[in-house]
Coordinates of C-alpha atoms and ligand atoms in Angstrom, one line a residue:
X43 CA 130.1 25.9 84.4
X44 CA 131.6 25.9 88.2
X45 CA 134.4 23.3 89.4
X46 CA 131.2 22.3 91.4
X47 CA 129.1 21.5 88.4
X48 CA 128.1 18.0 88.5
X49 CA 128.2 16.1 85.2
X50 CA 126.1 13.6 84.1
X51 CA 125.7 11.2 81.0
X52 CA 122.7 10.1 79.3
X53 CA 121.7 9.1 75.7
X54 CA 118.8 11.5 75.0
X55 CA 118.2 14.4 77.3
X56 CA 114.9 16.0 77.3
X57 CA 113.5 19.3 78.5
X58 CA 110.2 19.3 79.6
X59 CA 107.8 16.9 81.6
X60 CA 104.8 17.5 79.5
X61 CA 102.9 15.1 77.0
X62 CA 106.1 14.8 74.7
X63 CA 108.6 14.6 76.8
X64 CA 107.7 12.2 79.4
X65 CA 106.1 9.7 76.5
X66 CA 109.3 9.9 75.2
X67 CA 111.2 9.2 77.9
X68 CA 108.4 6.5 78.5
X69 CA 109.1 4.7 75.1
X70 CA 113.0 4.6 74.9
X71 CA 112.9 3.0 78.3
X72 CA 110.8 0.3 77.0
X73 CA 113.3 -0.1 74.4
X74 CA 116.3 0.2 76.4
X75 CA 117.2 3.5 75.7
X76 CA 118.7 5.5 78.8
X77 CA 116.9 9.5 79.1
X78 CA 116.9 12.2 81.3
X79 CA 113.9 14.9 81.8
X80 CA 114.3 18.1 83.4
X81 CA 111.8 20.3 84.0
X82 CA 111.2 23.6 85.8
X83 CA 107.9 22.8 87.1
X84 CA 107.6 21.1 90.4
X85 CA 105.8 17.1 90.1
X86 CA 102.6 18.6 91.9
X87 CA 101.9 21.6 89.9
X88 CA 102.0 19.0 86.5
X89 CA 100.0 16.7 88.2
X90 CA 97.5 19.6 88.9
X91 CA 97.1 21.8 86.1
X92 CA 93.9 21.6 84.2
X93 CA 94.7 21.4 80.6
X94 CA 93.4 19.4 77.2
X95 CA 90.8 16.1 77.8
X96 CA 90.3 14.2 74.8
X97 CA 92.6 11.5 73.5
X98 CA 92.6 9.7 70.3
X99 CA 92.4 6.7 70.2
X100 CA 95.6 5.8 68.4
X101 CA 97.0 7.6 71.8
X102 CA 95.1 5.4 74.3
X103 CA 96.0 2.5 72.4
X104 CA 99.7 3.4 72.3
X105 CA 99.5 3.8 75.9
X106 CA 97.6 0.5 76.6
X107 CA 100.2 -1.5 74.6
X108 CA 103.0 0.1 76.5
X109 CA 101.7 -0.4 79.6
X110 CA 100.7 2.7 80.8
X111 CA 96.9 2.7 79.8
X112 CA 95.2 0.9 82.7
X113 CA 93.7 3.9 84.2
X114 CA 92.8 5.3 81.3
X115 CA 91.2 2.3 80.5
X116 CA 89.2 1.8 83.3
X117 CA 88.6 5.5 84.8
X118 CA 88.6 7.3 81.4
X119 CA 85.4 7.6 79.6
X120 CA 85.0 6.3 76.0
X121 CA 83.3 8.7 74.1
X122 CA 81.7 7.4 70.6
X123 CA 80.7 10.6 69.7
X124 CA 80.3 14.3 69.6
X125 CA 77.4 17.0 68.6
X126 CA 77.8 20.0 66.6
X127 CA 74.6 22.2 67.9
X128 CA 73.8 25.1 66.2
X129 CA 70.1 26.9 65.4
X130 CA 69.4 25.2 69.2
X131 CA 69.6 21.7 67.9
X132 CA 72.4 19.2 68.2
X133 CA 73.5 17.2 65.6
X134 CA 75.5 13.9 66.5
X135 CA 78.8 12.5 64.7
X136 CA 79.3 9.4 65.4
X137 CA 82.3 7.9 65.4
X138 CA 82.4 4.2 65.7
X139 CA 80.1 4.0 62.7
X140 CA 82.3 6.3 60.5
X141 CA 85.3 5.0 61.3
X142 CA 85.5 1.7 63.6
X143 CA 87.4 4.2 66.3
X144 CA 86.0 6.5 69.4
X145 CA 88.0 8.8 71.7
X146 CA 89.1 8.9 75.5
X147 CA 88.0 11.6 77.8
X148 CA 90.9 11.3 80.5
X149 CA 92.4 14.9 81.4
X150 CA 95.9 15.2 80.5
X151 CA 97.1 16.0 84.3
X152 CA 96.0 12.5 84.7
X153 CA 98.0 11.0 81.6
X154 CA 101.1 12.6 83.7
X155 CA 100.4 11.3 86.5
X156 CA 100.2 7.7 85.1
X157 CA 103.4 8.4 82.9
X158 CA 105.5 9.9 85.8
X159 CA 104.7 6.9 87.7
X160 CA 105.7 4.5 85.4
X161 CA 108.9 6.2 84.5
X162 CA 109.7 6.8 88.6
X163 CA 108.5 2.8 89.0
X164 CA 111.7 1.9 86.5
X165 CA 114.1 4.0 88.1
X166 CA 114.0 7.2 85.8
X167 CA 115.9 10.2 86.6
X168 CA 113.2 12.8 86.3
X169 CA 114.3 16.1 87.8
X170 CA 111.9 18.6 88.7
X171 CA 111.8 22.4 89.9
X172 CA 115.0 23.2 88.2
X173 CA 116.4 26.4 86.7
X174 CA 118.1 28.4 84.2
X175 CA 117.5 25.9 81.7
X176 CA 120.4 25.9 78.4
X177 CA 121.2 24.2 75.5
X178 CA 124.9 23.9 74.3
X179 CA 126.4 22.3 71.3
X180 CA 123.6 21.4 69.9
X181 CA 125.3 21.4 66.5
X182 CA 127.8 19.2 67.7
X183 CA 127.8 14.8 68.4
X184 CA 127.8 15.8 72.5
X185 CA 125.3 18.4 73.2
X186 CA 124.5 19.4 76.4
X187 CA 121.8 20.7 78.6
X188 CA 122.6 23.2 81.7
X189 CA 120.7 23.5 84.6
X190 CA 120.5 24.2 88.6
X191 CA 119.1 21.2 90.2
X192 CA 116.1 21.5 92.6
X193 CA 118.6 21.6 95.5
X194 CA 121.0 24.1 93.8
X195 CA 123.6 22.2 92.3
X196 CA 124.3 23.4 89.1
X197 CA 124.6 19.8 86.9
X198 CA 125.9 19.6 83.1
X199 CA 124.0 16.8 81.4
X200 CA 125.8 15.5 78.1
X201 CA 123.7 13.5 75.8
X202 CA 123.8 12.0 72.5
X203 CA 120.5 13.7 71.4
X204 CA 118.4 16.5 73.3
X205 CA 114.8 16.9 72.9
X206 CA 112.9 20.1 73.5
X207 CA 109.5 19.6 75.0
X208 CA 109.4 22.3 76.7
X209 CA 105.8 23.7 75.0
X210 CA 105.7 27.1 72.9
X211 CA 107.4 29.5 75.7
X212 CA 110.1 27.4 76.1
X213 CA 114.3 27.6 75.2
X214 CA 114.3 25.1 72.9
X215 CA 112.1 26.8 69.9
X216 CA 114.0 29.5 69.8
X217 CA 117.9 27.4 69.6
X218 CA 116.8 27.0 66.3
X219 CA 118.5 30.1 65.1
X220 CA 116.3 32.6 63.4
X221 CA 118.3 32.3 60.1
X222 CA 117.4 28.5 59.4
X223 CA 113.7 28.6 61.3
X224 CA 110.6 29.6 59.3
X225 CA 107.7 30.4 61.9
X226 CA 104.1 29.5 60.4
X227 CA 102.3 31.8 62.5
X228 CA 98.4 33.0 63.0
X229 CA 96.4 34.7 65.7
X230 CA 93.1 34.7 65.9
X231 CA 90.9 37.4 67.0
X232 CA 89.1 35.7 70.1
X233 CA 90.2 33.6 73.2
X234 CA 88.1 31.4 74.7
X235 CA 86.9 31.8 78.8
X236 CA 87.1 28.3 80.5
X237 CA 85.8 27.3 83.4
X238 CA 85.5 24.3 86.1
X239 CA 81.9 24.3 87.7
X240 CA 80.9 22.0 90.2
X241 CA 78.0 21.1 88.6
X242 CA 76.3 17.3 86.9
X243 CA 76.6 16.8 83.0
X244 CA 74.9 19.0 80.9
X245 CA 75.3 16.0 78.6
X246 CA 76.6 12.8 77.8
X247 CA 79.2 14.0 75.0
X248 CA 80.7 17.0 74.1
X249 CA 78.6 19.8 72.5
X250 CA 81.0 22.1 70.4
X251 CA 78.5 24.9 69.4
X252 CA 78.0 27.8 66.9
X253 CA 75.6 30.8 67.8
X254 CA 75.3 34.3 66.9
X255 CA 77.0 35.2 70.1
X256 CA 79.3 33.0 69.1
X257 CA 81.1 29.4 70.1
X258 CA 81.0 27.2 73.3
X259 CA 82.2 24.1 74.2
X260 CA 80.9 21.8 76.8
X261 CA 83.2 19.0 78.3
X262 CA 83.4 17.2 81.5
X263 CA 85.7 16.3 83.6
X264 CA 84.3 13.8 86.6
X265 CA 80.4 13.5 87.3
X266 CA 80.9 16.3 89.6
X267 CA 83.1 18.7 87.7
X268 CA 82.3 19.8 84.2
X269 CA 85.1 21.8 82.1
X270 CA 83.0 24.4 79.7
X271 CA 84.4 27.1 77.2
X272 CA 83.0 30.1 75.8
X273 CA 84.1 32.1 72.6
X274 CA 85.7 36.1 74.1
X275 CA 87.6 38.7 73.4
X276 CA 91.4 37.4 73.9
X277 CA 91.4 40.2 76.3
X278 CA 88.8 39.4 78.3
X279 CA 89.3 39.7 82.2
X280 CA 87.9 36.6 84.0
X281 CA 87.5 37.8 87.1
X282 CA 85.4 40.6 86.3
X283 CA 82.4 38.3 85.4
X284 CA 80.3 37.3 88.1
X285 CA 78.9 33.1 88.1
X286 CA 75.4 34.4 87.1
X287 CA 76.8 35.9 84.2
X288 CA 79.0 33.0 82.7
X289 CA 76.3 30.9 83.0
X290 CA 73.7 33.3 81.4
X291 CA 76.1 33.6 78.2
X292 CA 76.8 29.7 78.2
X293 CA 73.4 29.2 78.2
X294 CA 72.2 31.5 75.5
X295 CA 74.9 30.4 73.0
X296 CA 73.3 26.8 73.8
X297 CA 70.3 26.8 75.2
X298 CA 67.0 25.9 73.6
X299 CA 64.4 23.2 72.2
X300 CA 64.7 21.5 76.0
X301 CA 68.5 21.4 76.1
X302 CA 70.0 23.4 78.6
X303 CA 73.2 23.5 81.2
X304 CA 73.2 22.4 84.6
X305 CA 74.4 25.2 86.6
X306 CA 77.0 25.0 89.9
X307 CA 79.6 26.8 91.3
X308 CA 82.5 28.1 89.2
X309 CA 85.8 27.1 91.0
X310 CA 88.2 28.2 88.4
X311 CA 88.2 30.3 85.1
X312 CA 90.6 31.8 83.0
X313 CA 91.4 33.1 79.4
X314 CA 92.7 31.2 76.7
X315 CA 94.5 32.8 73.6
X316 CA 93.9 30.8 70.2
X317 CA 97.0 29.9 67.7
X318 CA 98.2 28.3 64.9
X319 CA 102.1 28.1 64.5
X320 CA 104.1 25.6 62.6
X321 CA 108.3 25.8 63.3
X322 CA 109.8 24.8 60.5
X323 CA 112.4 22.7 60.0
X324 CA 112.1 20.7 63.7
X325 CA 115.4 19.8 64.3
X326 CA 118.9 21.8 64.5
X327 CA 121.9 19.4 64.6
X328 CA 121.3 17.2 67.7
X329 CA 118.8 19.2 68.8
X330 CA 114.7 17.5 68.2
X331 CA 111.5 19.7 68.7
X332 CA 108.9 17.9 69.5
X333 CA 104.9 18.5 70.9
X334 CA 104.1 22.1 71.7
X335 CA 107.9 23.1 71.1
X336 CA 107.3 22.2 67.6
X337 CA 103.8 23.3 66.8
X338 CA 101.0 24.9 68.5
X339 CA 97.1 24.4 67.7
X340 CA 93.9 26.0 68.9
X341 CA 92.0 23.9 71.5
X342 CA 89.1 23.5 69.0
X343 CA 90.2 20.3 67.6
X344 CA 91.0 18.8 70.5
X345 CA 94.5 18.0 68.9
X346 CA 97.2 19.2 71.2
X347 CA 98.1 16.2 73.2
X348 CA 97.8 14.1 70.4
X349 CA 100.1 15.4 68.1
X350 CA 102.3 15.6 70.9
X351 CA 102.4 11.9 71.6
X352 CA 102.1 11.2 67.3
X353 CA 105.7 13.2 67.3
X354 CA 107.0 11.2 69.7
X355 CA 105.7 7.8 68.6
X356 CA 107.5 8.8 65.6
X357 CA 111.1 10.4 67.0
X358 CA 111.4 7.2 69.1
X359 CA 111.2 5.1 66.4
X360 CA 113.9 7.1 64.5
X361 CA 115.8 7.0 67.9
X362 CA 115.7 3.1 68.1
X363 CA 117.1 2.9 64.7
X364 CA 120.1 5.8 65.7
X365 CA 120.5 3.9 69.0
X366 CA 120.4 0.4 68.2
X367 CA 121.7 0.2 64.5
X368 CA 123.5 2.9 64.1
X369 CA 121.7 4.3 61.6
X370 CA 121.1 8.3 61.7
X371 CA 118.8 7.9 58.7
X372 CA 115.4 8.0 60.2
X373 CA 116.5 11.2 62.8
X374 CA 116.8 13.0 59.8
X375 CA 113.7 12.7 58.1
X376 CA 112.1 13.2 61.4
X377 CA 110.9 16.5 60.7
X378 CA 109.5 15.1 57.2
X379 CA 107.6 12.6 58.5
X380 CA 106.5 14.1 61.2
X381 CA 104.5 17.0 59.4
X382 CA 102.4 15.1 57.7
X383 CA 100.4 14.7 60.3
X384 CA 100.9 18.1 62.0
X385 CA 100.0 20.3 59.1
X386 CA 96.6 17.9 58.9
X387 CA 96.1 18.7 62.4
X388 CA 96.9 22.3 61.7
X389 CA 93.9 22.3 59.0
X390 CA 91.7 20.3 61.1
X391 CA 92.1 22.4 64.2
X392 CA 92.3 25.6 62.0
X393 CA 88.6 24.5 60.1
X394 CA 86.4 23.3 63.2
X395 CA 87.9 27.1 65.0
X396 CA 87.0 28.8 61.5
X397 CA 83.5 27.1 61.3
X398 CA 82.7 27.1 64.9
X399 CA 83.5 30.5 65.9
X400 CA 81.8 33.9 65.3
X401 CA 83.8 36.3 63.8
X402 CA 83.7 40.2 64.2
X403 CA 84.3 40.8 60.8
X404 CA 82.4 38.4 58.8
X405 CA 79.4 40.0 56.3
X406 CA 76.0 38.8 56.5
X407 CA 77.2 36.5 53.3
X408 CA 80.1 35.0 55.5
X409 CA 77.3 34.2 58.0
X410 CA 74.8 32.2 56.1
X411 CA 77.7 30.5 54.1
X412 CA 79.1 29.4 57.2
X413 CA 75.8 27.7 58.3
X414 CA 75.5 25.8 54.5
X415 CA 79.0 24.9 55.8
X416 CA 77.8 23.2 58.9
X417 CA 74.5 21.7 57.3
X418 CA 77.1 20.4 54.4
X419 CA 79.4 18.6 57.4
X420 CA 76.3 17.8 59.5
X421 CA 74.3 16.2 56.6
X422 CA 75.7 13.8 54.8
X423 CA 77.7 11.0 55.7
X424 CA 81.0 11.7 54.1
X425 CA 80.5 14.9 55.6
X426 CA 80.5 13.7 59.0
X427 CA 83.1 10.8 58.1
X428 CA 85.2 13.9 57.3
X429 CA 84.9 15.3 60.6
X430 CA 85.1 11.9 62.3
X431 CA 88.1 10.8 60.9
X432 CA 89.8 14.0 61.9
X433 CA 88.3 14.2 65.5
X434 CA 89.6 10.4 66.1
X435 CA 93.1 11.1 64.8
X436 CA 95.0 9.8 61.5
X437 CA 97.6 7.1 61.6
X438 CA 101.3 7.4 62.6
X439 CA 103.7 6.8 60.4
X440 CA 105.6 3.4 60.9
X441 CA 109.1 3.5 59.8
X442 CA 110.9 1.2 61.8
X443 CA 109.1 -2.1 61.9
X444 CA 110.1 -3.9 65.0
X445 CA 110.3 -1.0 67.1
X446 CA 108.2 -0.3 70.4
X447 CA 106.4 2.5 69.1
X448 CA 105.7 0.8 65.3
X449 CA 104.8 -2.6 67.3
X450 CA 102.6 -1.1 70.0
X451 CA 100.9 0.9 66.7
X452 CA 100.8 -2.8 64.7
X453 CA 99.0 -4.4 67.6
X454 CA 96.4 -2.2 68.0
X455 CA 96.0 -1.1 64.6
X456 CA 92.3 -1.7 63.2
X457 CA 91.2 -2.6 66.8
X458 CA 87.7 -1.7 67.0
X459 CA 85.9 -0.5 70.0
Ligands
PHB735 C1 88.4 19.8 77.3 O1 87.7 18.9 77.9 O2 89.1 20.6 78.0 C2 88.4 20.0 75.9 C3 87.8 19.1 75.1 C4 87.7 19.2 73.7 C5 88.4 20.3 73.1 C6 89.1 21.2 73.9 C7 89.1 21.1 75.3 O3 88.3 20.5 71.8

């Protein structure tokens, strides 16, 4: 560091603007905690990015008792369902009935936006656009987080705790040195193509659908703009297909018995690789991974964002308890208690990809068996319960009674629809 380095203080320092790392920041404010979040993206291109659209309801609700769910509330759409279609027709889970909860469509730009505002409204120090990100003494009761400001000032920030959520490309994964990390990793052979048409529903929930040309998705994102995926080769070059032929291979992996898409213009596509990976343990000394650092999912389960908020809702609590007893206990089971819920995820996400999804190398037996599969999780009850329970999200754990995130779960807990 230069004699012009600046240095700031904070108690938890966190990289990354994202789903974690802005909840985060969100919650220990609420509890008095003081944080700082840097992050190399500039505020637009967050509030802009098309990404994930369903939240759980344990997420909204978190929000709503922290104050930060009004717009979700009243400009998000409650969805009390979805359908699984396959052999053209679509078969309905629904999710009120199964399990007294629903989900949120409200895209996760917008979650950003409503969470940067809140934290900017009570005077947090958020800094955008900077660079050459580091960690430093992680192992040590004063790490540290490098970084040039936005206006090129290169700053030191020392914190009590640092918290990567900086997503699965970023430098916070990999401080966990390769000697203590285990990486639970696996690839899948597809991607999925996603686009944003300008177009009216195709339907009033989301259709996640298996055909022999294999899966698509279709989502929404305002009654103008609908968000639509289709199973590809993780390869695939988007801008070699034309608009006529998206649509004709969306609508023949759909299509049929008087269901079909409404077609529009396709403002924006792109290709989407599909993982699984687990990092294993989640902390190293002072340093917490949380969200995307932590753990990566394919889209199919609509879990990403979730599990990114369900790690936070449970590092704050241990942070209340570090902060405001004194009590390092709950930080260190973090990890622990945390994957509970991230290796369900993991299974769920891993199981509706597996079932959904055509795959190259399946035999004619792997075919059929996986359409028992989807008559067994379609046709019964505890079948769809199964899915239902998944879809709307498990509960967090609450370890530190009395604390914002553990309250704001106790309120809302068992709150139906
Ligand atoms: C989306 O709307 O972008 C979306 C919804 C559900 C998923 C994945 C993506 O499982």
């Amino acid at each position: 560091m230069t004699s012009q380095t600046t240095r700031v203080r904070t108690q938890v320092g966190i990289v990354g603007a994202g789903p974690a790392g802005l909840m985060l920041s969100h919650l220990l404010s609420v509890a008095g905690i003081d944080s700082t979040v840097v992050e190399v993206r500039d505020r637009a291109g967050i509030e802009t990015t098309i990404r994930a659209g369903i939240l759980e309801q344990g997420t909204v609700d978190l929000m709503a008792a922290t104050g930060v769910g009004d717009r979700v509330l009243a400009e998000g759409s409650r969805h009390d369902g979805i359908e699984i279609r396959y052999g053209a027709e679509s078969r309905r889970i629904d999710f009120p009935s199964l399990t007294g909860r629903s989900v949120h469509l409200y895209p996760q730009h917008e979650v950003l936006k409503d969470l940067i505002a809140a934290r900017l409204d009570r005077g947090a120090d958020i800094r955008f656009g900077v660079t050459g990100v580091t960690l430093h003494d992680v192992t040590t009761d004063r790490p540290a987080i490098g970084f040039t400001d936005a206006d090129g000032t290169p700053v030191e920030l020392r914190c009590d705790v640092v918290v990567g959520c900086d997503g699965s490309q970023g430098i916070s994964r990999p401080a966990v040195p390769d000697t203590l990390r285990t990486d639970y990793f696996r690839a899948y052979p597809f991607g999925w193509f996603g686009i944003l048409a300008e177009a009216p529903p195709s339907s009033d929930e989301l259709v996640y659908a298996h055909s022999e040309r294999g899966f698509a998705l279709i989502s929404s994102r305002t009654p103008t703009v609908q968000r639509m995926y289709f199973q590809c080769d993780p390869r695939e070059d988007a801008t070699q297909w034309s608009d006529a032929r998206i649509w004709d291979e969306l609508q023949a992996r759909v299509s049929g018995n008087g269901f079909s898409l409404k077609e529009g213009r396709v403002f924006q596509r792109g290709v989407i690789p599909m993982r699984s990976y687990v990092c294993s343990p989640m902390r190293h000394g002072r340093l917490f991974l949380a969200g995307d650092a932590a753990h990566t999912v394919p889209p199919t389960g609509a879990k990403g964002l979730n599990l990114a908020v369900s790690d936070v809702a449970v590092l704050s609590q241990a942070l209340e308890r570090f902060f405001l007893d004194g009590d390092p206990g709950l930080l260190e089971e973090y990890g622990n208690t945390a994957s509970d819920r991230v290796w369900r995820a993991q299974h769920f996400s891993w199981w509706m990809t597996s079932m959904l999804h055509r795959d190259e190398a399946a035999t004619d037996f792997d075919a059929r068996r996986r359409l028992g599969e989807l008559g067994m999780v379609t046709g019964s009850a505890a079948g769809r319960a199964f899915l239902a329970e998944a879809y709307t999200g498990w509960p967090v754990a609450l370890t530190n009674p009395g604390s914002v995130a553990a309250e704001a779960i106790r309120l809302t807990a068992g709150r139906t629809p």
